[in-house]
Coordinates of C-alpha atoms and ligand atoms in Angstrom, one line a residue:
M1 CA -116.1 256.6 -24.6
A2 CA -115.3 254.4 -21.7
N3 CA -118.4 252.2 -21.4
G4 CA -117.1 249.3 -19.5
F5 CA -115.1 248.5 -16.4
F6 CA -111.9 247.7 -18.2
R7 CA -109.2 245.5 -16.7
P8 CA -105.5 245.9 -17.8
P9 CA -103.3 242.9 -18.2
Y10 CA -102.3 241.5 -14.7
P11 CA -98.6 242.5 -14.1
E12 CA -95.9 239.9 -13.7
N13 CA -92.2 240.7 -12.7
E14 CA -90.2 240.8 -15.9
A15 CA -87.9 237.7 -15.9
I16 CA -84.4 238.5 -15.3
N17 CA -81.8 237.1 -18.0
D18 CA -78.7 235.8 -16.2
Y19 CA -76.6 236.4 -19.3
A20 CA -74.6 233.2 -18.7
P21 CA -72.6 232.1 -21.8
G22 CA -75.2 230.7 -24.2
C23 CA -77.9 233.1 -23.1
P24 CA -79.4 234.1 -26.6
I25 CA -79.3 238.0 -25.9
R26 CA -75.9 238.1 -24.2
E27 CA -74.2 238.8 -27.5
D28 CA -76.8 241.3 -28.6
I29 CA -76.3 243.4 -25.5
L30 CA -72.6 243.3 -25.8
S31 CA -72.6 244.3 -29.4
T32 CA -75.0 247.1 -28.8
Y33 CA -72.7 248.3 -26.0
E34 CA -69.7 248.3 -28.4
D35 CA -71.6 250.1 -31.1
M36 CA -72.8 252.7 -28.8
L37 CA -69.2 253.1 -27.2
K38 CA -67.8 253.7 -30.7
G39 CA -70.9 256.2 -31.6
H40 CA -71.5 259.8 -30.8
V41 CA -74.9 260.9 -30.1
D42 CA -76.4 264.4 -29.9
I43 CA -78.8 264.7 -27.1
P44 CA -81.4 267.4 -27.2
M45 CA -83.8 268.5 -24.3
F46 CA -87.5 267.7 -25.0
I47 CA -89.9 270.5 -24.3
G48 CA -93.4 270.5 -25.4
G49 CA -92.9 267.5 -27.6
K50 CA -90.0 269.4 -29.4
E51 CA -86.3 268.8 -29.4
V52 CA -84.5 271.7 -27.9
R53 CA -81.0 272.4 -28.7
T54 CA -78.6 275.2 -27.3
N55 CA -75.2 276.5 -28.0
E56 CA -73.8 274.9 -24.9
L57 CA -72.8 271.3 -25.4
R58 CA -71.6 269.2 -22.5
D59 CA -69.9 265.7 -22.9
C60 CA -71.1 262.2 -22.1
R61 CA -68.2 260.1 -21.1
P62 CA -68.3 256.5 -19.6
P63 CA -67.0 256.6 -15.9
H64 CA -64.9 253.6 -16.6
D65 CA -63.4 255.2 -19.7
H66 CA -63.5 258.8 -19.3
K67 CA -61.4 259.9 -22.2
K68 CA -63.8 258.4 -24.5
L69 CA -66.4 260.7 -25.8
I70 CA -69.8 258.9 -26.5
G71 CA -72.2 261.9 -27.0
Q72 CA -73.1 265.5 -26.2
Y73 CA -76.1 267.0 -24.6
H74 CA -77.5 270.4 -24.9
W75 CA -77.3 272.3 -21.6
G76 CA -80.1 274.6 -20.7
T77 CA -80.8 277.3 -18.2
G78 CA -83.6 278.6 -16.0
Q79 CA -85.3 279.9 -19.1
H80 CA -85.6 276.2 -20.3
A81 CA -87.2 275.4 -16.9
S82 CA -89.7 278.0 -17.4
D83 CA -90.4 276.9 -21.0
A84 CA -90.8 273.4 -19.7
I85 CA -93.3 274.5 -17.0
D86 CA -95.4 276.4 -19.7
A87 CA -95.4 273.5 -22.0
A88 CA -96.6 271.2 -19.1
L89 CA -99.3 273.5 -18.1
S90 CA -100.7 273.8 -21.6
A91 CA -100.9 269.9 -21.9
H92 CA -102.6 269.8 -18.4
K93 CA -106.2 270.1 -19.4
A94 CA -106.2 267.6 -22.3
W95 CA -104.1 265.0 -20.4
A96 CA -106.2 265.3 -17.2
A97 CA -109.3 264.7 -19.3
M98 CA -107.8 261.6 -21.1
P99 CA -109.4 258.3 -20.0
W100 CA -107.1 256.4 -17.8
T101 CA -107.3 253.5 -20.2
E102 CA -105.5 255.5 -22.8
R103 CA -102.9 256.7 -20.3
A104 CA -102.3 253.0 -19.2
A105 CA -102.0 252.0 -22.7
I106 CA -99.0 254.3 -23.2
F107 CA -97.2 253.0 -20.2
L108 CA -97.9 249.4 -21.0
R109 CA -96.6 249.9 -24.5
A110 CA -93.5 251.6 -23.0
A111 CA -93.0 248.6 -20.7
D112 CA -93.2 246.1 -23.6
M113 CA -90.6 248.2 -25.6
V114 CA -88.3 248.3 -22.5
S115 CA -88.4 244.5 -22.2
G116 CA -88.5 243.9 -25.9
P117 CA -87.1 245.8 -28.7
Y118 CA -85.3 248.4 -26.5
R119 CA -83.8 245.9 -24.1
A120 CA -80.4 245.9 -25.5
K121 CA -80.4 249.7 -25.9
I122 CA -81.5 250.8 -22.5
N123 CA -79.2 248.1 -20.9
A124 CA -76.2 249.2 -23.0
A125 CA -76.9 252.9 -22.2
T126 CA -76.9 252.1 -18.6
M127 CA -73.8 250.2 -18.9
L128 CA -72.2 253.0 -20.6
A129 CA -73.5 256.1 -18.6
Q130 CA -73.5 254.5 -15.1
S131 CA -70.9 251.8 -15.4
K132 CA -73.1 248.9 -14.5
T133 CA -72.4 245.5 -15.4
L134 CA -74.4 243.5 -17.8
F135 CA -76.4 241.9 -14.9
Q136 CA -76.8 245.0 -12.9
A137 CA -78.0 247.0 -16.0
E138 CA -80.5 244.0 -16.6
I139 CA -82.1 244.1 -13.2
D140 CA -82.4 248.0 -13.2
A141 CA -83.0 249.4 -16.7
A142 CA -84.8 246.4 -18.3
C143 CA -86.6 244.6 -15.4
E144 CA -87.2 247.1 -12.7
F145 CA -88.2 249.8 -15.1
A146 CA -90.7 247.5 -16.9
D147 CA -92.0 246.4 -13.4
F148 CA -92.6 249.9 -12.4
L149 CA -94.6 250.8 -15.6
R150 CA -96.7 247.4 -15.5
F151 CA -97.4 247.3 -11.7
N152 CA -98.2 251.0 -11.5
V153 CA -101.0 250.6 -14.0
Q154 CA -102.5 247.8 -11.8
Y155 CA -102.1 250.1 -8.6
M156 CA -103.9 252.9 -10.5
T157 CA -106.9 250.8 -11.2
D158 CA -106.8 249.4 -7.4
I159 CA -106.9 253.2 -6.4
Y160 CA -109.7 254.1 -8.8
E161 CA -111.6 251.1 -7.3
M162 CA -111.5 252.5 -3.8
Q163 CA -115.0 253.9 -3.7
P164 CA -117.0 255.1 -0.6
D165 CA -120.3 253.4 0.4
S166 CA -123.7 254.9 -0.7
S167 CA -127.0 255.0 1.1
A168 CA -130.6 254.9 0.1
G169 CA -131.4 257.8 -2.1
V170 CA -127.7 258.9 -2.3
W171 CA -124.8 258.0 -4.7
N172 CA -121.3 258.8 -3.4
R173 CA -118.4 258.7 -5.6
V174 CA -114.6 259.5 -5.3
E175 CA -112.9 260.9 -8.4
Y176 CA -109.1 260.7 -8.3
R177 CA -108.2 264.0 -10.1
P178 CA -104.5 264.7 -10.9
L179 CA -102.9 267.6 -9.0
E180 CA -103.6 271.0 -10.2
G181 CA -100.5 272.3 -11.5
F182 CA -97.3 270.5 -12.5
V183 CA -95.0 268.0 -10.9
F184 CA -91.2 268.4 -10.7
A185 CA -89.3 265.1 -11.1
L186 CA -85.7 265.4 -10.0
T187 CA -83.8 262.1 -10.3
P188 CA -80.6 260.6 -9.3
F189 CA -77.7 259.0 -11.2
N190 CA -77.6 255.5 -10.0
F191 CA -80.9 253.8 -11.4
T192 CA -82.4 254.1 -14.9
A193 CA -85.6 252.7 -13.5
I194 CA -85.9 255.2 -10.9
A195 CA -85.1 258.1 -13.2
G196 CA -87.7 256.8 -15.5
N197 CA -90.4 256.0 -12.8
L198 CA -90.2 259.3 -11.1
P199 CA -91.8 261.3 -14.1
A200 CA -93.7 258.3 -15.2
A201 CA -95.7 257.5 -11.9
P202 CA -97.4 261.2 -11.7
A203 CA -97.9 261.2 -15.4
L204 CA -99.7 257.9 -15.3
M205 CA -102.1 259.4 -12.8
G206 CA -102.8 262.3 -15.2
N207 CA -100.1 264.9 -14.1
V208 CA -97.9 266.9 -16.3
V209 CA -94.2 266.7 -15.4
V210 CA -90.9 268.6 -15.7
W211 CA -88.1 266.2 -15.4
K212 CA -84.5 267.0 -14.6
P213 CA -82.1 264.0 -14.4
S214 CA -78.8 263.9 -12.7
D215 CA -76.0 265.1 -15.3
S216 CA -74.4 261.8 -15.0
Q217 CA -77.5 259.9 -16.2
I218 CA -78.5 262.0 -19.2
Y219 CA -77.4 259.5 -21.8
S220 CA -79.7 256.8 -20.4
A221 CA -82.5 259.3 -19.6
W222 CA -82.5 260.2 -23.4
V223 CA -83.1 256.6 -24.2
V224 CA -86.1 256.5 -21.6
M225 CA -87.6 259.7 -23.3
E226 CA -87.2 258.1 -26.7
I227 CA -89.3 255.1 -25.4
F228 CA -91.9 257.4 -23.8
R229 CA -92.4 259.3 -27.0
K230 CA -92.4 256.2 -29.2
A231 CA -95.1 254.6 -26.9
G232 CA -97.2 257.7 -27.7
M233 CA -96.8 260.2 -24.8
P234 CA -98.5 263.3 -26.0
A235 CA -96.6 266.6 -26.3
G236 CA -95.9 268.5 -23.0
V237 CA -96.9 265.6 -20.6
I238 CA -93.2 264.9 -19.8
N239 CA -90.7 267.6 -20.4
L240 CA -86.9 266.7 -20.1
I241 CA -84.4 269.4 -19.3
Y242 CA -80.7 269.5 -18.5
A243 CA -79.5 272.4 -16.5
D244 CA -77.9 273.4 -13.2
G245 CA -80.1 272.1 -10.2
P246 CA -80.4 275.2 -8.1
E247 CA -80.9 277.3 -11.2
V248 CA -84.0 275.1 -12.1
G249 CA -85.1 274.9 -8.6
D250 CA -85.2 278.7 -8.4
V251 CA -87.6 278.7 -11.3
V252 CA -89.7 275.7 -10.2
F253 CA -90.0 276.4 -6.5
K254 CA -91.2 280.0 -7.2
H255 CA -93.8 279.0 -9.6
P256 CA -97.5 279.4 -8.3
D257 CA -98.4 276.2 -10.2
F258 CA -95.7 274.1 -8.6
A259 CA -97.9 271.1 -7.3
G260 CA -95.4 268.2 -6.2
L261 CA -91.8 267.2 -6.0
H262 CA -90.8 263.6 -6.8
F263 CA -87.3 263.3 -5.6
T264 CA -84.7 260.6 -5.2
G265 CA -81.2 261.6 -4.2
S266 CA -79.1 262.6 -1.2
T267 CA -80.6 263.6 2.1
G268 CA -78.8 266.9 2.2
V269 CA -80.2 268.0 -1.1
F270 CA -83.7 266.9 -0.2
K271 CA -83.6 268.9 3.1
H272 CA -82.5 271.9 1.2
L273 CA -85.3 271.5 -1.4
W274 CA -87.9 271.0 1.4
K275 CA -86.6 274.4 3.1
E276 CA -86.9 276.2 -0.3
I277 CA -90.5 275.0 -0.7
G278 CA -91.3 276.0 2.7
Q279 CA -90.0 279.5 2.1
N280 CA -92.1 279.9 -1.0
I281 CA -95.4 278.4 0.5
D282 CA -97.2 281.6 0.1
R283 CA -96.8 281.7 -3.6
Y284 CA -98.5 278.3 -4.3
K285 CA -102.1 277.7 -5.3
S286 CA -102.1 274.4 -3.5
Y287 CA -100.0 272.7 -0.8
P288 CA -97.3 270.9 -2.9
R289 CA -96.9 267.1 -2.4
I290 CA -93.3 266.4 -1.3
V291 CA -92.1 262.9 -1.9
G292 CA -88.4 262.1 -1.5
E293 CA -86.4 258.8 -1.3
T294 CA -83.0 259.8 0.0
G295 CA -79.7 258.4 1.5
G296 CA -78.9 255.3 3.6
K297 CA -76.4 253.8 5.9
D298 CA -77.6 250.3 5.5
F299 CA -76.7 247.6 7.9
I300 CA -76.3 243.9 8.3
V301 CA -76.4 242.7 12.0
A302 CA -75.4 239.1 12.5
H303 CA -76.3 236.8 15.6
H304 CA -73.9 234.3 16.6
S305 CA -76.2 231.6 15.2
A306 CA -75.8 232.8 11.7
D307 CA -74.2 230.8 8.9
A308 CA -70.8 232.3 8.2
T309 CA -71.0 231.4 4.4
E310 CA -74.4 233.0 3.9
L311 CA -73.3 236.1 5.8
A312 CA -70.0 236.5 3.9
T313 CA -71.8 236.2 0.5
A314 CA -74.4 238.7 1.5
L315 CA -71.6 241.1 2.6
S316 CA -69.6 240.5 -0.7
R317 CA -72.6 241.2 -3.0
G318 CA -74.5 243.7 -0.8
A319 CA -71.7 245.9 -0.3
F320 CA -69.7 245.9 -3.7
E321 CA -72.2 245.2 -6.4
F322 CA -72.5 248.4 -8.6
Q323 CA -69.4 249.6 -6.7
G324 CA -71.5 250.3 -3.5
Q325 CA -73.5 252.8 -5.2
K326 CA -77.1 251.5 -4.5
C327 CA -79.0 253.5 -1.9
S328 CA -79.6 250.1 -0.3
A329 CA -76.0 248.8 -0.3
V330 CA -74.8 247.4 3.0
S331 CA -72.1 249.9 4.3
R332 CA -72.0 248.9 8.0
A333 CA -72.0 245.4 9.6
Y334 CA -72.0 244.2 13.2
I335 CA -70.4 240.7 13.4
P336 CA -70.2 238.6 16.7
E337 CA -66.6 237.8 17.6
S338 CA -67.1 233.9 17.5
L339 CA -68.1 234.2 13.8
W340 CA -65.7 236.9 12.6
P341 CA -62.6 234.9 11.8
E342 CA -64.5 232.6 9.4
V343 CA -66.6 235.5 8.0
K344 CA -63.5 237.6 7.5
K345 CA -61.5 234.8 5.7
Q346 CA -64.5 234.1 3.3
L347 CA -65.2 237.8 2.6
L348 CA -61.6 238.7 1.9
D349 CA -61.3 235.5 -0.3
N350 CA -64.3 236.7 -2.3
I351 CA -63.0 240.1 -2.7
Q352 CA -59.6 238.8 -3.8
D353 CA -61.5 237.0 -6.4
F354 CA -63.4 240.1 -7.8
K355 CA -62.5 241.3 -11.2
M356 CA -62.7 245.1 -11.9
G357 CA -62.7 246.8 -15.2
S358 CA -65.1 247.8 -18.1
P359 CA -68.7 246.5 -18.1
G360 CA -68.0 245.4 -21.7
D361 CA -66.2 242.5 -20.2
P362 CA -68.8 240.2 -18.4
K363 CA -66.1 238.7 -16.3
N364 CA -66.0 241.9 -14.2
F365 CA -68.0 242.0 -11.1
M366 CA -67.2 245.7 -10.5
T367 CA -66.5 248.7 -12.6
A368 CA -65.8 252.4 -12.0
V369 CA -67.7 254.8 -9.6
I370 CA -69.9 257.5 -11.3
D371 CA -67.6 260.6 -11.6
E372 CA -64.6 262.4 -10.3
R373 CA -66.4 264.2 -7.6
S374 CA -67.6 260.9 -6.2
F375 CA -64.2 259.3 -6.7
D376 CA -62.5 262.1 -4.8
K377 CA -65.0 261.9 -1.9
I378 CA -64.5 258.2 -1.5
A379 CA -60.8 258.5 -1.8
A380 CA -60.8 261.2 0.9
F381 CA -62.7 258.7 3.2
I382 CA -60.0 256.0 2.6
D383 CA -57.3 258.4 3.4
D384 CA -58.9 259.5 6.5
S385 CA -59.5 255.9 7.7
K386 CA -55.8 255.1 7.1
Q387 CA -54.8 257.8 9.6
Q388 CA -57.1 256.7 12.4
D389 CA -56.0 254.6 15.4
D390 CA -59.3 253.0 15.9
A391 CA -59.6 251.6 12.2
D392 CA -57.7 248.9 10.2
I393 CA -58.1 248.7 6.5
L394 CA -58.4 244.9 5.9
T395 CA -58.3 245.2 2.1
G396 CA -58.4 247.9 -0.4
G397 CA -57.1 251.4 0.0
S398 CA -55.9 251.9 -3.7
Y399 CA -57.6 254.1 -6.2
D400 CA -56.8 255.2 -9.8
K401 CA -58.6 257.7 -12.0
S402 CA -56.2 257.7 -14.8
K403 CA -58.5 255.7 -17.2
G404 CA -61.7 255.4 -15.3
Y405 CA -62.8 256.1 -11.7
F406 CA -61.7 252.9 -10.2
I407 CA -61.6 252.2 -6.5
D408 CA -60.6 248.9 -5.1
P409 CA -63.2 247.5 -2.6
V410 CA -62.5 248.7 0.8
V411 CA -63.2 246.7 4.1
V412 CA -62.5 248.6 7.3
H413 CA -62.5 246.9 10.7
T414 CA -63.2 249.3 13.6
S415 CA -63.4 248.9 17.4
N416 CA -65.3 252.1 17.4
P417 CA -68.9 251.6 16.7
H418 CA -69.3 255.4 16.2
F419 CA -66.3 255.5 13.8
R420 CA -67.1 258.1 11.0
T421 CA -67.6 255.4 8.3
M422 CA -70.1 253.6 10.5
C423 CA -72.3 256.7 10.5
E424 CA -72.0 258.6 7.1
E425 CA -73.1 257.7 3.8
I426 CA -70.1 257.2 1.5
F427 CA -71.8 255.8 -1.6
G428 CA -69.0 253.7 -2.9
P429 CA -67.3 250.3 -2.5
F430 CA -66.7 250.8 1.3
L431 CA -67.7 248.4 4.0
T432 CA -67.1 249.1 7.7
I433 CA -67.2 246.2 10.2
H434 CA -67.6 246.4 13.9
T435 CA -67.2 243.1 15.8
Y436 CA -68.9 242.6 19.2
P437 CA -68.8 240.0 22.0
D438 CA -71.4 237.4 21.4
A439 CA -73.1 238.1 24.7
D440 CA -73.8 241.7 23.7
W441 CA -76.4 240.9 21.1
T442 CA -79.2 243.0 22.7
K443 CA -76.8 246.0 23.3
T444 CA -75.6 245.7 19.7
L445 CA -79.3 245.9 18.4
A446 CA -79.7 249.3 20.3
L447 CA -76.5 250.5 18.8
V448 CA -77.5 249.5 15.3
D449 CA -80.9 251.5 15.9
S450 CA -79.2 254.7 17.2
T451 CA -75.9 255.0 15.2
S452 CA -77.0 256.9 12.0
Q453 CA -79.6 259.5 10.8
Y454 CA -80.8 257.0 8.2
A455 CA -83.4 254.3 8.2
L456 CA -83.5 252.9 4.6
T457 CA -82.5 249.2 4.6
G458 CA -81.2 246.7 7.0
A459 CA -80.8 243.0 7.5
V460 CA -80.5 240.4 10.4
F461 CA -78.6 237.1 9.8
S462 CA -79.5 234.4 12.4
L463 CA -80.9 230.9 12.6
D464 CA -82.3 231.5 16.0
R465 CA -86.0 232.6 15.9
Y466 CA -85.9 234.4 19.1
A467 CA -83.0 236.3 18.0
I468 CA -84.7 237.2 14.7
N469 CA -87.8 238.3 16.5
E470 CA -85.9 240.4 19.0
A471 CA -84.1 242.1 16.1
L472 CA -87.6 242.8 14.4
E473 CA -88.8 244.5 17.5
A474 CA -85.6 246.4 18.4
L475 CA -85.1 247.6 14.8
T476 CA -88.8 248.6 14.1
F477 CA -87.8 252.1 13.0
S478 CA -84.4 251.4 11.8
A479 CA -85.1 250.5 8.3
G480 CA -88.1 251.0 5.8
N481 CA -87.1 247.7 4.0
F482 CA -85.8 244.8 6.5
Y483 CA -84.4 241.6 5.5
I484 CA -84.0 238.3 7.3
N485 CA -81.0 236.3 6.1
D486 CA -80.5 238.2 2.9
K487 CA -78.6 241.1 1.7
P488 CA -80.5 244.3 2.3
S489 CA -80.5 245.4 -1.5
G490 CA -82.2 244.2 -4.6
A491 CA -85.9 245.1 -3.8
V492 CA -88.3 243.9 -6.4
V493 CA -91.4 246.1 -7.6
G494 CA -94.7 244.4 -6.5
Q495 CA -92.8 242.1 -3.9
Q496 CA -90.9 244.5 -1.6
P497 CA -92.2 247.9 -2.0
F498 CA -89.2 250.2 -1.4
G499 CA -88.5 253.3 0.8
G500 CA -87.1 254.3 4.1
G501 CA -88.0 256.6 7.1
R502 CA -86.1 259.0 9.3
G503 CA -83.4 260.8 7.3
S504 CA -83.9 258.3 4.4
G505 CA -87.1 259.9 3.0
T506 CA -90.9 260.2 3.1
N507 CA -91.3 256.4 2.8
D508 CA -93.9 256.7 0.1
K509 CA -92.7 253.3 -1.3
A510 CA -91.7 253.6 -5.0
G511 CA -93.7 251.4 -7.2
S512 CA -96.7 251.0 -4.9
A513 CA -100.3 252.3 -4.6
Q514 CA -99.1 254.5 -1.6
N515 CA -96.8 256.3 -4.0
L516 CA -99.6 256.9 -6.7
L517 CA -101.8 258.2 -4.0
R518 CA -99.5 261.2 -3.6
W519 CA -100.1 262.2 -7.2
V520 CA -103.9 262.5 -6.9
S521 CA -106.3 264.9 -5.3
P522 CA -109.5 263.2 -4.6
R523 CA -112.9 264.9 -5.4
T524 CA -115.8 263.5 -3.4
I525 CA -119.2 263.7 -5.4
K526 CA -122.5 263.2 -3.5
E527 CA -125.6 262.9 -5.7
T528 CA -129.0 263.0 -4.1
L529 CA -131.4 261.1 -6.2
L530 CA -134.7 262.8 -4.9
P531 CA -133.7 266.1 -3.2
A532 CA -135.9 267.5 -0.3
K533 CA -138.6 270.0 -1.4
S534 CA -139.3 271.7 1.9
Y535 CA -136.9 273.0 4.6
P536 CA -138.6 272.0 7.9
Y537 CA -137.1 268.9 9.6
P538 CA -139.5 266.4 11.3
Y539 CA -138.3 267.4 14.8
M540 CA -139.8 270.8 14.2
D541 CA -143.3 269.3 14.1
Ligands
NAD1 P1 -78.0 264.0 -5.6 O1 -78.8 264.4 -4.3 O2 -76.6 264.6 -5.7 O3 -78.8 264.5 -6.9 C1 -80.2 264.1 -7.2 C2 -80.8 265.1 -8.1 O4 -80.8 266.4 -7.4 C3 -79.8 265.4 -9.4 O5 -80.8 265.5 -10.4 C4 -79.1 266.7 -9.1 O6 -78.8 267.4 -10.3 C5 -80.2 267.5 -8.3 N1 -79.7 268.5 -7.4 C6 -78.7 268.4 -6.7 N2 -78.6 269.6 -5.9 C7 -79.6 270.3 -6.2 C8 -80.2 271.5 -5.8 N3 -79.4 272.3 -5.0 N4 -81.2 272.1 -6.4 C9 -81.9 271.3 -7.3 N5 -81.5 270.2 -7.7 C10 -80.4 269.7 -7.1 O7 -78.0 262.4 -5.5 P2 -77.2 261.5 -6.7 O8 -75.7 261.6 -6.3 O9 -77.6 261.6 -7.9 O10 -77.8 260.1 -6.1 C11 -77.2 259.4 -5.1 C12 -78.0 259.5 -3.9 O11 -79.3 259.1 -4.1 C13 -77.5 258.8 -2.6 O12 -77.6 259.6 -1.5 C14 -78.5 257.7 -2.5 O13 -78.7 257.1 -1.3 C15 -79.8 258.3 -3.0 N6 -80.7 257.3 -3.5 C16 -81.8 257.0 -2.8 C17 -82.7 256.1 -3.2 C18 -83.9 255.6 -2.3 O14 -84.9 255.0 -2.8 N7 -83.9 256.0 -1.0 C19 -82.6 255.4 -4.4 C20 -81.5 255.8 -5.3 C21 -80.6 256.7 -4.7

């Protein structure tokens, strides 16, 4: 019975612990990390509420200590994708009919588990699986994830409240049905919060989901699934499988009940998936919703009025936190010649000061990159840059994968604004700087806008309001998240809805009502209170 207009608790952003010495839970997280590092977990898939194990086991190893085995997961096949779809479709009717209050309660409970009793475990899992420092794990796995879950409940009720007008004798209503079929959530390695949100957002709106995480994030995805299950998620609503992406895609995208893709990952993969969906369009019962947040080549453009220290700090944090593996990490910067000597000095001093190593040691600002493939790709960019005449490596250039996938932070200066590393996404600790004559501000803005296929995040640094306004205008379509005098990363749910345009995605803004609207198919209901009883209209008299 749902007799009442129920109001869920109003969401507030989860407070971030700074983990300074003396912070009461610092030791808790670090000891959980050590325990999990010493432990060995067995990670099944979850299909139809059951744990599914196979004969093929694959290893979970921390990227910063890849000789250490911390667990193994059960590797599936296309058949498991098919089983997951069947389980999801079996759960569809009951889940779609569940009152929204009951769905909301599950996710609100999950949020309180993330920020409370599971905080240490989900943070430690993220430190281990994705090599995030204590603080980077906290802002992702504990805070952003809890925020996604709580704010989405509020946005769901905001959507349900959007109702049409009625007129005399007529009552109009809009009912926000889930999609007819199942949603496929395909998630990236770099954020535990994003990985959890991509299946959770459609499920909250009454959809059933097949979730395939990145192979490099399975360890923390398993913790997310444990939270969902303990929060009361019914069997079959979210099904978690680990298998080869193209093999799963082949089953999912040919299925007549495929109703939506919720993707975050690289641009190339998203374009490939879109084409596959297009090729299969005649098989589907409905037009699938396609939501994808993808790559970036995020910029900082500085005006000569900018403060050199603020700029150098934003570059140091924005480019190198989490080893530059945030989709929003600054990876190209345009600095006026008059500011460059001071900015360069401070930036290189900061980098000199960075400590790199295990996330188990809180002194470290940086740790390892995610895996060997990524390490080799970044190393190839470094080697290539060393050989080019129009680029100088100002710092970095060394890398070592003997213990973990460690890459020294790289800063390249180039005289060529179209140098390869000014245009292509590298996804590592690699910043390219182009300096320009102060008088070329307007020309430089045009360059920023036209240099890459991406439009995810960007920032302007200036103390001159005319210059800031000019940048806002010139860069209208250059970024979906634009920052003034701040680094272009660190978006907060409920405050800076996140997503980009152009090659960076469909810009459906994760953690917002816009995103949730993609997971419903409204049904308009008109009820006439006293229907007509004869057919002729008055004009016929
Ligand atoms: P990725 O594209 O390599 O993988 C994403 C997911 O797709 C993984 O689960 C992977 O297994 C799967 N996949 C890959 N190829 C597939 C195929 N052919 N068929 C089916 N599935 C396939 O991305 P990643 O390396 O995990 O994450 C890094 C990328 O994600 C970067 O490009 C980054 O910019 C982007 N990203 C974007 C945002 C955003 O909000 N815009 C946020 C985080 C990450």
